[in-house]
Tab-separated table of C-alpha atoms in Angstrom:
chain	number	residue	atom	x	y	z
S	260	MET	CA	29.946	30.479	-103.316
S	261	ALA	CA	32.541	29.729	-105.950
S	262	GLU	CA	36.029	30.839	-105.027
S	263	GLY	CA	39.409	30.042	-106.466
S	264	GLY	CA	42.711	31.839	-106.208
S	265	SER	CA	41.951	35.557	-106.247
S	266	ASP	CA	38.531	35.034	-107.814
S	267	LEU	CA	35.399	35.241	-105.669
S	268	GLY	CA	33.390	34.085	-108.653
S	269	ARG	CA	29.967	35.314	-109.687
S	270	GLY	CA	27.591	36.579	-107.089
S	271	ALA	CA	23.850	36.113	-106.901
S	272	LEU	CA	20.741	37.574	-105.338
S	273	TRP	CA	19.334	36.091	-102.147
S	274	ILE	CA	15.555	36.074	-102.327
S	275	GLY	CA	13.122	33.820	-100.512
S	276	GLY	CA	15.862	31.853	-98.789
S	277	SER	CA	17.981	30.854	-101.769
S	278	ARG	CA	20.558	32.163	-104.205
S	279	ARG	CA	19.329	33.083	-107.649
S	280	PRO	CA	21.141	34.550	-110.649
S	281	PRO	CA	19.910	37.899	-111.990
S	282	ALA	CA	17.203	37.364	-114.589
S	283	SER	CA	18.926	39.785	-116.947
S	284	GLY	CA	22.239	37.974	-116.695
S	285	THR	CA	23.880	41.293	-115.844
S	286	PHE	CA	26.923	41.365	-113.565
S	287	ALA	CA	29.203	44.185	-112.423
S	288	PRO	CA	32.917	43.804	-111.636
S	289	VAL	CA	34.048	43.938	-108.013
S	290	ARG	CA	37.580	45.318	-107.693
S	291	ASP	CA	40.122	45.072	-104.929
S	292	PRO	CA	40.965	48.761	-104.247
S	293	SER	CA	44.477	47.831	-103.153
S	294	THR	CA	45.379	46.280	-106.509
S	295	GLY	CA	42.698	47.417	-108.947
S	296	GLY	CA	42.224	43.798	-109.961
S	297	ILE	CA	38.818	42.214	-110.436
S	298	VAL	CA	38.066	39.758	-107.621
S	299	GLY	CA	34.537	38.809	-108.639
S	300	GLU	CA	31.312	39.827	-110.336
S	301	ALA	CA	28.250	41.112	-108.510
S	302	ALA	CA	24.751	40.270	-109.671
S	303	VAL	CA	22.796	43.351	-110.773
S	304	ALA	CA	19.177	43.162	-109.667
S	305	SER	CA	16.333	44.505	-111.789
S	306	ASP	CA	13.441	46.561	-110.423
S	307	GLU	CA	11.297	43.426	-110.622
S	308	GLU	CA	13.800	41.473	-108.542
S	309	ALA	CA	13.953	44.271	-105.977
S	310	ARG	CA	10.166	44.078	-105.726
S	311	ALA	CA	10.364	40.303	-105.392
S	312	ALA	CA	12.736	40.735	-102.450
S	313	VAL	CA	10.360	43.174	-100.750
S	314	ASP	CA	7.395	40.896	-101.432
S	315	ALA	CA	9.243	37.881	-100.021
S	316	ALA	CA	9.979	39.836	-96.853
S	317	ALA	CA	6.416	41.164	-96.609
S	318	GLU	CA	5.037	37.637	-96.781
S	319	ARG	CA	7.010	36.851	-93.624
S	320	GLU	CA	5.876	39.846	-91.573
S	321	ALA	CA	3.197	37.992	-89.606
S	322	SER	CA	5.038	34.707	-89.151
S	323	TRP	CA	8.398	36.189	-88.168
S	324	GLY	CA	6.803	38.858	-86.001
S	325	GLY	CA	4.906	36.084	-84.230
S	326	THR	CA	7.949	33.856	-83.773
S	327	PRO	CA	8.687	33.375	-80.050
S	328	GLY	CA	11.495	35.532	-78.767
S	329	HIS	CA	13.546	32.592	-77.564
S	330	VAL	CA	13.546	31.180	-81.107
S	331	ARG	CA	14.721	34.496	-82.584
S	332	ALA	CA	17.431	34.669	-79.922
S	333	GLN	CA	18.608	31.130	-80.700
S	334	ILE	CA	18.927	31.934	-84.408
S	335	LEU	CA	20.908	35.097	-83.717
S	336	HIS	CA	23.206	33.295	-81.270
S	337	ALA	CA	23.740	30.500	-83.796
S	338	THR	CA	24.589	33.079	-86.452
S	339	ALA	CA	27.170	34.632	-84.139
S	340	GLU	CA	28.774	31.239	-83.584
S	341	ARG	CA	28.885	30.534	-87.298
S	342	LEU	CA	30.505	33.907	-87.990
S	343	ALA	CA	33.081	33.260	-85.282
S	344	ALA	CA	33.926	29.884	-86.813
S	345	ASP	CA	34.205	31.506	-90.262
S	346	ARG	CA	36.414	34.342	-88.999
S	347	GLU	CA	39.440	33.904	-91.243
S	348	PRO	CA	37.614	33.202	-94.540
S	349	MET	CA	35.203	36.064	-93.858
S	350	ALA	CA	38.039	38.450	-93.011
S	351	THR	CA	39.864	37.435	-96.183
S	352	ARG	CA	36.722	38.087	-98.213
S	353	ILE	CA	36.323	41.553	-96.686
S	354	ALA	CA	39.988	42.387	-97.303
S	355	ARG	CA	39.751	41.367	-100.947
S	356	GLU	CA	36.512	43.210	-101.611
S	357	VAL	CA	37.266	46.549	-99.963
S	358	GLY	CA	41.067	46.521	-99.734
S	359	LYS	CA	41.086	46.566	-95.929
S	360	PRO	CA	44.175	45.308	-94.051
S	361	ILE	CA	43.545	41.735	-92.946
S	362	ALA	CA	44.093	42.640	-89.277
S	363	ASP	CA	41.333	45.253	-89.489
S	364	ALA	CA	39.076	42.820	-91.339
S	365	ARG	CA	39.464	40.280	-88.526
S	366	VAL	CA	38.462	42.918	-85.987
S	367	GLU	CA	35.410	43.707	-88.100
S	368	VAL	CA	34.322	40.074	-88.054
S	369	ASP	CA	34.800	39.961	-84.277
S	370	ARG	CA	32.684	43.072	-83.872
S	371	ALA	CA	29.906	41.622	-86.048
S	372	VAL	CA	29.913	38.490	-83.897
S	373	GLY	CA	29.387	40.705	-80.871
S	374	VAL	CA	26.544	42.567	-82.568
S	375	PHE	CA	24.615	39.355	-83.187
S	376	ARG	CA	25.201	38.167	-79.628
S	377	PHE	CA	24.064	41.508	-78.236
S	378	ALA	CA	20.937	41.500	-80.422
S	379	ALA	CA	20.132	37.972	-79.279
S	380	GLU	CA	20.246	39.052	-75.642
S	381	GLU	CA	18.190	42.169	-76.351
S	382	VAL	CA	15.348	39.927	-77.518
S	383	ARG	CA	14.930	38.994	-73.863
S	384	GLN	CA	14.759	42.671	-72.874
S	385	LEU	CA	11.990	43.758	-75.250
S	386	GLY	CA	9.109	45.094	-73.212
S	387	GLY	CA	6.815	48.016	-72.594
S	388	GLU	CA	5.933	50.330	-69.711
S	389	THR	CA	3.005	50.639	-67.335
S	390	PHE	CA	1.426	53.830	-65.975
S	391	PRO	CA	-1.201	54.312	-63.262
S	392	ALA	CA	-4.385	55.498	-64.967
S	393	ASP	CA	-5.687	57.094	-61.773
S	394	ALA	CA	-2.708	59.427	-61.359
S	395	TYR	CA	-5.074	62.250	-62.393
S	396	GLU	CA	-8.593	62.790	-61.149
S	397	ARG	CA	-9.982	63.246	-64.652
S	398	PRO	CA	-11.447	61.453	-66.424
S	399	ALA	CA	-13.364	59.672	-63.731
S	400	GLY	CA	-13.508	55.904	-63.580
S	401	ASN	CA	-9.785	55.183	-63.881
S	402	GLU	CA	-9.330	54.093	-60.292
S	403	HIS	CA	-7.351	50.846	-59.933
S	404	ARG	CA	-6.575	50.811	-63.645
S	405	PHE	CA	-3.288	51.109	-65.481
S	406	LEU	CA	-2.111	51.935	-68.977
S	407	PHE	CA	0.574	49.957	-70.747
S	408	THR	CA	2.650	50.052	-73.910
S	409	VAL	CA	3.522	47.082	-76.100
S	410	ARG	CA	6.334	46.973	-78.649
S	411	ASP	CA	5.263	45.449	-81.961
S	412	PRO	CA	7.365	44.764	-85.066
S	413	ILE	CA	7.040	47.616	-87.544
S	414	GLY	CA	7.341	45.519	-90.717
S	415	VAL	CA	9.858	45.180	-93.527
S	416	VAL	CA	13.158	46.939	-92.826
S	417	VAL	CA	15.545	47.996	-95.596
S	418	ALA	CA	19.192	47.742	-94.525
S	419	ILE	CA	21.655	49.642	-96.728
S	420	GLY	CA	25.287	48.780	-96.083
S	421	PRO	CA	28.291	51.101	-96.569
S	422	PHE	CA	31.646	50.188	-98.070
S	423	ASN	CA	33.974	50.873	-95.150
S	424	PHE	CA	32.578	48.208	-92.782
S	425	PRO	CA	30.615	45.942	-95.134
S	426	LEU	CA	29.951	43.245	-92.539
S	427	ASN	CA	29.800	45.035	-89.213
S	428	LEU	CA	27.613	47.984	-90.198
S	429	LEU	CA	25.256	45.715	-92.120
S	430	ALA	CA	25.091	43.500	-89.020
S	431	HIS	CA	24.217	46.589	-86.961
S	432	LYS	CA	21.111	47.017	-89.132
S	433	ILE	CA	20.109	43.413	-89.757
S	434	ALA	CA	20.556	41.882	-86.297
S	435	PRO	CA	18.415	44.375	-84.299
S	436	ALA	CA	15.684	44.322	-86.950
S	437	LEU	CA	15.506	40.531	-86.828
S	438	ALA	CA	15.615	40.572	-83.035
S	439	ALA	CA	12.555	42.836	-82.967
S	440	GLY	CA	10.621	40.556	-85.328
S	441	ASN	CA	11.058	42.470	-88.571
S	442	PRO	CA	11.941	40.847	-91.914
S	443	VAL	CA	14.751	42.553	-93.824
S	444	VAL	CA	15.757	43.456	-97.358
S	445	ALA	CA	19.486	44.192	-97.409
S	446	LYS	CA	21.197	46.287	-100.068
S	447	PRO	CA	24.931	45.895	-99.455
S	448	THR	CA	27.543	48.158	-100.914
S	449	SER	CA	28.417	47.360	-104.509
S	450	ALA	CA	32.012	47.035	-103.335
S	451	ALA	CA	31.341	44.029	-101.091
S	452	PRO	CA	28.344	41.960	-102.214
S	453	PHE	CA	30.025	38.644	-101.396
S	454	THR	CA	30.360	39.517	-97.718
S	455	ALA	CA	26.615	40.175	-97.486
S	456	LEU	CA	25.759	36.967	-99.320
S	457	ARG	CA	27.954	34.974	-96.965
S	458	LEU	CA	26.162	36.543	-94.004
S	459	ALA	CA	22.819	35.527	-95.539
S	460	GLU	CA	24.085	31.964	-95.877
S	461	HIS	CA	25.089	31.900	-92.211
S	462	LEU	CA	21.679	33.171	-91.115
S	463	ASP	CA	20.000	30.580	-93.304
S	464	ALA	CA	22.126	27.778	-91.855
S	465	ALA	CA	21.369	29.080	-88.351
S	466	GLY	CA	17.664	28.473	-88.951
S	467	LEU	CA	16.320	31.791	-90.223
S	468	PRO	CA	13.131	31.014	-92.199
S	469	PRO	CA	13.238	31.650	-95.965
S	470	GLY	CA	12.217	35.170	-96.943
S	471	VAL	CA	12.957	36.779	-93.588
S	472	LEU	CA	16.243	38.110	-94.983
S	473	ASN	CA	16.685	38.990	-98.648
S	474	VAL	CA	19.778	40.469	-100.296
S	475	VAL	CA	19.634	42.615	-103.426
S	476	THR	CA	22.934	43.573	-105.039
S	477	GLY	CA	23.845	46.040	-107.750
S	478	PRO	CA	24.415	49.795	-108.158
S	479	GLY	CA	23.292	52.066	-105.354
S	480	GLY	CA	20.667	53.690	-107.554
S	481	ARG	CA	18.717	50.451	-107.416
S	482	ALA	CA	17.856	51.116	-103.789
S	483	ARG	CA	16.505	54.575	-104.639
S	484	SER	CA	14.467	53.464	-107.641
S	485	GLY	CA	13.102	50.303	-106.062
S	486	PRO	CA	9.590	49.843	-104.696
S	487	ARG	CA	8.308	51.729	-101.706
S	488	ARG	CA	5.722	50.305	-99.347
S	489	PRO	CA	3.688	52.507	-97.002
S	490	PRO	CA	4.521	52.058	-93.318
S	491	PRO	CA	2.151	49.644	-91.559
S	492	HIS	CA	1.405	52.124	-88.772
S	493	PRO	CA	0.269	55.755	-89.132
């Protein structure tokens, strides 16, 4: 990510595990609310690119959902460690994008680190319930049998991030979804696209397979007009 002085540079989309410029070449200014100055330019995704992000995630449904829990936990823990090591640069990025005091931005990074650690540990807690099938006399034939529930990934999750906590609240949506075996398409706030892209880079470096997380940036209307896929379960 190009940075220099007060300039965060030009953003990109994150689709299929890599950064890509918007096909249209369209960018939108990102302003520091505390100064009104432009700190960078966000890539504006087209409908086709939003679909490409969903398709990339959908292609990973089976493989990521079938990834062993201990592997998912390791990736989430590694992401937490990378965020912790990147605390000051990430906090500075948040402060410049949304005008947040740097002290508050540092706390936000710390909280996001905790979210990823918590999600990693929850992977080890995912389970179902069992019930005695012969608790009732009808229907007959249920003696010495039991019923059980199993938790399966639901499929592609869309994570829409707000402006006030651009890292932490996006982490609250991304980390649990990944922990449960669901690929994600993230639509961060237009105010802080660089924070979301940096998070995607950390997840990638932590070992997240390409396509499991995709980031689409641009105006909020893009999320409403983008493609809709039917839920995998009735």
